[in-house]
């Protein structure tokens, strides 16, 4: 008698955790690497406690603190990550032993890749995450890339390549978070990726300053204003846009102090006109960068991040890029709000299997390495 045994499917789960420059909260994604390509199985968002958000925001804005406060914020973030992960597991009826590892980005408070002593700082005590969840945790992804000569950013293009690359098209994955960054996936060419400028951070900061709102829902306030062309030209003239990649930036450059200097000669400009101009600034800086990647092949722009949910930004991108199909990553299997957290699950998978996870063509690193520090669960 012949007995045929069916191979029982066994998932290979990794969790990715991301809190970005917007400081709105913690994104968590469950990825199954038993699938090919890897599959996003579950995702969720947990708001940042307001008092913690305010303290981190002040730290980033000023770049100043004292060691006691920095250590306490580091601890509180570690506890926050652990608690949100445990809540995520409970909600999805999962146990710690179901998860191979957690990839946690931590919270960036400063990024300085172009100074005499380059460094990047992400905080959040990962020892606490591993101890409180009982799951091996991978973190500190950026500094190994910087140690071998890279910018430490962006790290997601390798993941984008694994998920979205096609031989018959040019694909650009655009993440519009606090900062906008792109991954350029062009057939028969090395993948490149870099920050192209401001994303939502100036729009969010401006509306918070004037209307006490976290963000401009659906771009409604911006729609009530008009673009100030002279101000737009001044914003686009910032030296960052003339830099040759690899390059990266953050709120240490694009912040309200930077904007206030630009507005010194525009005191008559109404707040809603500034907001509309900031929206156009985001869209135009992206479109200017993408012009060089147009091809005879079909061109696809896949947008993710909070900006993908801003109809005004999406309309402007479609208008400014008539030769591109503009779509969102959700149409291709990855929810727009969770692409970055999914990427850190992938980075954790790569590290646990000692696989290359940076891209020298993207970050400028001298060699390809496996990124991340492993914090065992015991």
Coordinates of C-alpha atoms in Angstrom, one line a residue:
X1 CA 0.0 0.0 0.0
X2 CA 1.3 3.5 -0.9
X3 CA 0.7 6.2 1.5
X4 CA 0.9 9.8 0.2
X5 CA 1.8 12.3 2.8
X6 CA 0.9 16.0 2.2
X7 CA 3.5 18.4 3.4
X8 CA 1.9 20.5 6.1
X9 CA 2.3 24.2 5.6
X10 CA 4.4 25.9 8.3
X11 CA 4.5 29.7 8.4
X12 CA 7.8 31.5 8.9
X13 CA 6.7 34.6 10.8
X14 CA 8.7 37.8 11.4
X15 CA 7.4 41.0 12.9
X16 CA 8.5 44.5 11.7
X17 CA 8.2 47.5 13.9
X18 CA 8.5 51.1 12.8
X19 CA 8.0 54.5 14.4
X20 CA 8.8 57.3 11.9
X21 CA 9.6 61.0 11.8
X22 CA 5.9 61.9 12.1
X23 CA 5.9 60.6 15.7
X24 CA 2.3 59.6 15.3
X25 CA 2.7 56.1 16.6
X26 CA 4.0 52.5 16.1
X27 CA 3.4 50.5 12.9
X28 CA 3.6 46.7 13.3
X29 CA 3.5 44.2 10.4
X30 CA 3.5 40.4 10.4
X31 CA 5.3 38.9 7.4
X32 CA 5.4 35.3 6.4
X33 CA 8.6 34.3 4.7
X34 CA 7.5 30.8 4.0
X35 CA 5.7 32.4 1.0
X36 CA 7.4 33.5 -2.2
X37 CA 7.3 36.4 -2.4
X38 CA 6.9 37.1 1.3
X39 CA 3.3 37.8 2.3
X40 CA 2.0 40.6 4.5
X41 CA -0.3 38.6 6.9
X42 CA -1.4 41.2 9.4
X43 CA -0.7 44.8 10.3
X44 CA -1.8 47.4 12.9
X45 CA -1.1 50.8 14.3
X46 CA -0.7 51.9 17.9
X47 CA -0.7 55.7 18.7
X48 CA 2.2 57.3 20.5
X49 CA 1.3 58.5 24.0
X50 CA 1.0 62.3 23.8
X51 CA 3.5 63.1 26.6
X52 CA 6.2 60.8 25.1
X53 CA 5.5 62.2 21.6
X54 CA 6.0 65.8 22.9
X55 CA 9.3 64.9 24.6
X56 CA 10.7 63.2 21.6
X57 CA 9.5 66.1 19.3
X58 CA 11.3 68.6 21.6
X59 CA 14.5 66.5 21.5
X60 CA 14.5 66.3 17.7
X61 CA 13.7 70.0 17.3
X62 CA 16.4 71.3 19.6
X63 CA 18.9 68.5 19.4
X64 CA 19.5 69.2 23.1
X65 CA 18.8 67.2 26.2
X66 CA 20.5 65.8 29.3
X67 CA 21.6 62.2 29.9
X68 CA 18.9 61.4 32.5
X69 CA 16.1 62.5 30.2
X70 CA 17.6 60.7 27.1
X71 CA 18.0 57.5 29.1
X72 CA 14.4 57.7 30.3
X73 CA 13.0 58.3 26.8
X74 CA 15.1 55.3 25.6
X75 CA 13.6 53.1 28.3
X76 CA 10.0 54.4 27.7
X77 CA 10.3 53.7 24.0
X78 CA 11.5 50.2 24.7
X79 CA 8.6 49.5 26.9
X80 CA 6.2 51.0 24.4
X81 CA 7.5 48.8 21.6
X82 CA 7.2 45.7 23.8
X83 CA 3.7 46.5 24.9
X84 CA 2.4 47.2 21.4
X85 CA 4.0 44.0 20.1
X86 CA 2.3 42.0 22.9
X87 CA -1.0 43.6 22.1
X88 CA -0.5 42.9 18.4
X89 CA 0.2 39.2 19.2
X90 CA -2.9 38.9 21.4
X91 CA -5.1 40.6 18.8
X92 CA -3.9 38.1 16.1
X93 CA -4.0 35.1 18.4
X94 CA -0.3 34.5 18.2
X95 CA 2.2 33.3 20.8
X96 CA 5.8 34.5 21.2
X97 CA 7.1 31.1 20.0
X98 CA 5.2 31.6 16.7
X99 CA 7.6 34.4 15.8
X100 CA 11.1 33.9 14.6
X101 CA 12.3 37.4 15.4
X102 CA 11.3 41.1 15.6
X103 CA 12.9 43.7 13.4
X104 CA 12.5 47.1 15.2
X105 CA 13.8 50.3 13.7
X106 CA 13.7 52.3 16.9
X107 CA 13.0 56.0 16.9
X108 CA 15.4 58.3 15.0
X109 CA 16.3 61.4 17.0
X110 CA 19.2 62.5 14.9
X111 CA 20.8 61.6 11.5
X112 CA 24.1 63.2 10.6
X113 CA 25.9 61.2 7.8
X114 CA 27.8 64.1 6.2
X115 CA 29.7 65.5 9.2
X116 CA 33.4 65.0 10.2
X117 CA 32.2 62.2 12.6
X118 CA 29.2 60.7 10.8
X119 CA 26.6 59.1 13.0
X120 CA 22.9 58.2 13.2
X121 CA 20.9 57.8 16.5
X122 CA 17.9 55.6 16.9
X123 CA 16.7 55.1 20.5
X124 CA 14.4 52.6 22.2
X125 CA 16.0 49.9 24.5
X126 CA 15.8 46.7 22.5
X127 CA 17.0 44.7 25.5
X128 CA 13.6 45.5 27.0
X129 CA 11.8 44.5 23.8
X130 CA 13.4 41.1 23.8
X131 CA 13.0 40.5 27.5
X132 CA 9.4 41.6 27.7
X133 CA 8.2 39.9 24.5
X134 CA 10.3 36.7 24.8
X135 CA 11.2 37.1 21.2
X136 CA 14.7 37.6 19.6
X137 CA 14.9 41.2 18.5
X138 CA 17.0 42.8 15.7
X139 CA 17.7 46.5 15.8
X140 CA 20.4 49.1 15.2
X141 CA 20.3 48.5 11.4
X142 CA 21.8 51.8 10.2
X143 CA 25.1 52.1 12.0
X144 CA 26.8 49.0 10.4
X145 CA 26.2 50.5 6.9
X146 CA 27.7 53.8 8.1
X147 CA 30.6 51.9 9.6
X148 CA 31.5 50.6 6.1
X149 CA 31.2 54.1 4.6
X150 CA 27.5 54.4 3.8
X151 CA 24.8 56.9 4.7
X152 CA 22.9 54.5 6.8
X153 CA 19.9 55.3 4.7
X154 CA 17.7 54.5 2.9
X155 CA 17.5 50.8 3.9
X156 CA 14.3 49.8 2.3
X157 CA 15.3 49.7 -1.5
X158 CA 16.6 46.2 -1.1
X159 CA 13.2 45.1 0.2
X160 CA 11.4 47.0 -2.5
X161 CA 13.6 45.2 -5.1
X162 CA 12.6 41.8 -3.6
X163 CA 8.9 42.7 -3.7
X164 CA 8.3 44.9 -6.7
X165 CA 11.0 44.5 -9.3
X166 CA 9.9 43.5 -12.9
X167 CA 12.0 43.0 -16.0
X168 CA 9.5 44.7 -18.3
X169 CA 9.1 48.0 -16.6
X170 CA 10.8 50.8 -14.7
X171 CA 9.4 50.8 -11.1
X172 CA 9.9 53.6 -8.7
X173 CA 8.7 53.0 -5.1
X174 CA 8.0 56.3 -3.4
X175 CA 7.6 56.5 0.3
X176 CA 6.0 59.8 1.5
X177 CA 6.5 59.8 5.2
X178 CA 7.9 62.7 7.1
X179 CA 10.6 62.6 4.4
X180 CA 10.1 61.4 0.8
X181 CA 12.5 58.7 -0.4
X182 CA 12.6 56.6 -3.6
X183 CA 13.8 53.2 -4.7
X184 CA 14.5 53.0 -8.5
X185 CA 14.1 49.5 -9.9
X186 CA 15.3 49.6 -13.5
X187 CA 15.9 46.5 -15.6
X188 CA 19.5 45.6 -16.2
X189 CA 20.6 48.5 -13.9
X190 CA 21.7 48.5 -10.2
X191 CA 18.9 49.5 -7.8
X192 CA 19.4 52.9 -6.4
X193 CA 17.5 54.8 -3.7
X194 CA 17.8 58.0 -1.7
X195 CA 15.9 60.7 0.1
X196 CA 14.4 63.2 -2.4
X197 CA 13.4 65.8 0.1
X198 CA 10.6 66.7 2.4
X199 CA 7.4 64.6 2.6
X200 CA 4.7 65.4 5.1
X201 CA 6.8 66.8 7.9
X202 CA 6.6 70.5 7.0
X203 CA 2.9 70.3 6.2
X204 CA 2.2 68.5 9.4
X205 CA 4.3 71.0 11.5
X206 CA 2.7 74.0 9.8
X207 CA -0.9 72.9 10.4
X208 CA -0.1 71.9 13.9
X209 CA 1.4 75.3 14.6
X210 CA -1.6 77.2 13.1
X211 CA -4.6 74.9 13.7
X212 CA -3.5 72.5 16.4
X213 CA -4.1 69.5 14.1
X214 CA -1.6 66.7 13.6
X215 CA -2.0 66.7 9.8
X216 CA -4.0 68.2 7.0
X217 CA -6.7 65.5 6.4
X218 CA -7.1 64.9 2.7
X219 CA -5.2 68.1 2.0
X220 CA -8.3 70.1 2.7
X221 CA -6.6 73.1 4.3
X222 CA -4.0 73.2 1.5
X223 CA -6.8 73.2 -1.1
X224 CA -8.2 76.3 0.4
X225 CA -5.0 78.2 -0.4
X226 CA -3.0 79.0 -3.5
X227 CA 0.6 78.2 -4.5
X228 CA 3.0 81.1 -4.0
X229 CA 5.3 80.6 -7.0
X230 CA 8.1 82.8 -5.6
X231 CA 8.1 80.9 -2.3
X232 CA 8.0 77.6 -4.1
X233 CA 11.0 78.5 -6.2
X234 CA 12.9 79.5 -3.0
X235 CA 12.1 76.2 -1.3
X236 CA 13.2 74.2 -4.3
X237 CA 16.5 76.2 -4.4
X238 CA 17.7 74.6 -1.2
X239 CA 21.2 73.1 -1.7
X240 CA 20.0 69.6 -0.7
X241 CA 18.2 69.2 -4.0
X242 CA 21.5 69.8 -5.9
X243 CA 23.4 67.1 -4.0
X244 CA 24.3 64.0 -5.9
X245 CA 23.0 60.7 -4.5
X246 CA 23.6 58.8 -2.2
X247 CA 22.0 61.3 0.1
X248 CA 19.7 61.4 3.0
X249 CA 18.0 64.0 5.2
X250 CA 15.5 64.4 8.0
X251 CA 13.8 66.9 10.4
X252 CA 17.2 68.1 11.4
X253 CA 17.1 70.0 8.1
X254 CA 13.5 70.4 7.1
X255 CA 11.8 71.8 10.1
X256 CA 9.9 74.9 11.2
X257 CA 13.1 76.9 11.8
X258 CA 14.2 76.2 8.2
X259 CA 10.8 77.3 7.0
X260 CA 10.7 80.4 9.1
X261 CA 14.0 81.6 7.4
X262 CA 12.4 81.0 4.0
X263 CA 9.3 83.0 5.0
X264 CA 11.2 86.1 6.1
X265 CA 10.3 87.9 2.9
X266 CA 6.8 86.5 2.6
X267 CA 5.1 87.9 5.7
X268 CA 2.0 88.7 3.7
X269 CA 1.5 85.1 2.6
X270 CA -1.6 83.6 4.2
X271 CA -1.1 80.5 6.3
X272 CA -3.3 78.4 3.9
X273 CA -1.3 79.6 1.0
X274 CA 1.9 78.5 2.8
X275 CA 0.2 75.1 3.3
X276 CA -0.7 74.8 -0.4
X277 CA 2.8 75.8 -1.4
X278 CA 4.3 73.2 1.0
X279 CA 2.1 70.5 -0.7
X280 CA 3.3 71.6 -4.1
X281 CA 6.9 71.7 -2.8
X282 CA 6.6 68.0 -1.8
X283 CA 5.0 67.0 -5.1
X284 CA 7.3 69.1 -7.3
X285 CA 10.5 68.0 -5.6
X286 CA 9.5 64.4 -6.3
X287 CA 8.5 65.0 -9.9
X288 CA 11.7 66.8 -10.6
X289 CA 13.7 63.9 -9.4
X290 CA 11.7 61.3 -11.3
X291 CA 12.1 63.0 -14.7
X292 CA 15.5 61.5 -15.1
X293 CA 14.2 57.9 -14.8
X294 CA 11.7 58.0 -17.6
X295 CA 12.1 55.3 -20.2
X296 CA 10.7 53.7 -23.3
X297 CA 9.6 50.9 -21.0
X298 CA 6.4 51.4 -19.1
X299 CA 7.0 53.6 -16.0
X300 CA 5.2 52.7 -12.7
X301 CA 5.3 54.9 -9.6
X302 CA 4.2 53.0 -6.5
X303 CA 3.4 55.3 -3.6
X304 CA 3.3 54.4 0.0
X305 CA 3.4 56.1 3.4
X306 CA 1.0 58.7 4.8
X307 CA 1.3 60.8 1.7
X308 CA -0.4 58.1 -0.3
X309 CA -3.6 58.9 1.6
X310 CA -3.4 62.6 0.7
X311 CA -5.6 63.0 -2.5
X312 CA -4.1 66.4 -3.3
X313 CA -0.6 65.0 -3.3
X314 CA -1.7 62.1 -5.5
X315 CA -3.5 64.4 -7.9
X316 CA -0.4 66.6 -8.2
X317 CA 1.9 63.7 -8.8
X318 CA -0.3 62.3 -11.6
X319 CA -0.5 65.8 -13.1
X320 CA 3.2 66.4 -12.9
X321 CA 4.2 62.9 -14.2
X322 CA 2.0 62.4 -17.3
X323 CA 4.2 59.6 -18.6
X324 CA 3.9 57.5 -15.4
X325 CA 1.2 55.2 -14.1
X326 CA 0.8 56.5 -10.5
X327 CA -0.6 53.8 -8.2
X328 CA -0.3 52.7 -4.5
X329 CA 1.5 49.7 -3.1
X330 CA -1.8 48.3 -1.7
X331 CA -2.7 47.3 -5.2
X332 CA 0.5 45.2 -5.3
X333 CA 0.0 43.4 -2.0
X334 CA 1.6 45.8 0.6
X335 CA -0.7 48.2 2.5
X336 CA 0.5 51.8 2.0
X337 CA 0.8 52.4 5.7
X338 CA 2.9 49.4 6.5
X339 CA 5.5 49.1 3.8
X340 CA 8.3 50.4 6.0
X341 CA 7.5 48.2 9.0
X342 CA 7.3 45.2 6.6
X343 CA 10.8 46.2 5.4
X344 CA 12.1 45.8 8.9
X345 CA 10.6 42.4 9.2
X346 CA 12.5 41.6 6.0
X347 CA 15.7 43.1 7.4
X348 CA 15.3 40.9 10.5
X349 CA 14.9 37.9 8.3
X350 CA 18.0 38.7 6.4
X351 CA 20.0 39.2 9.6
X352 CA 18.8 36.0 11.2
X353 CA 19.9 34.2 8.1
X354 CA 23.1 36.2 7.8
X355 CA 22.1 37.5 4.3
X356 CA 23.2 40.7 2.7
X357 CA 20.7 43.5 3.5
X358 CA 22.3 46.8 2.5
X359 CA 22.9 48.1 -1.0
X360 CA 26.1 50.0 -1.6
X361 CA 24.6 51.5 -4.8
X362 CA 22.0 53.0 -2.6
X363 CA 23.8 54.1 0.6
X364 CA 27.3 54.5 -0.7
X365 CA 28.7 51.8 1.5
X366 CA 32.1 50.3 0.5
X367 CA 30.7 46.8 0.7
X368 CA 27.5 44.8 1.1
X369 CA 26.9 43.5 4.7
X370 CA 24.1 42.0 6.8
X371 CA 22.7 44.8 9.0
X372 CA 21.4 44.7 12.5
X373 CA 22.3 43.8 16.0
X374 CA 20.7 40.7 17.5
X375 CA 19.2 40.9 21.0
X376 CA 18.4 37.3 22.1
X377 CA 15.2 36.6 24.0
X378 CA 17.1 35.0 26.9

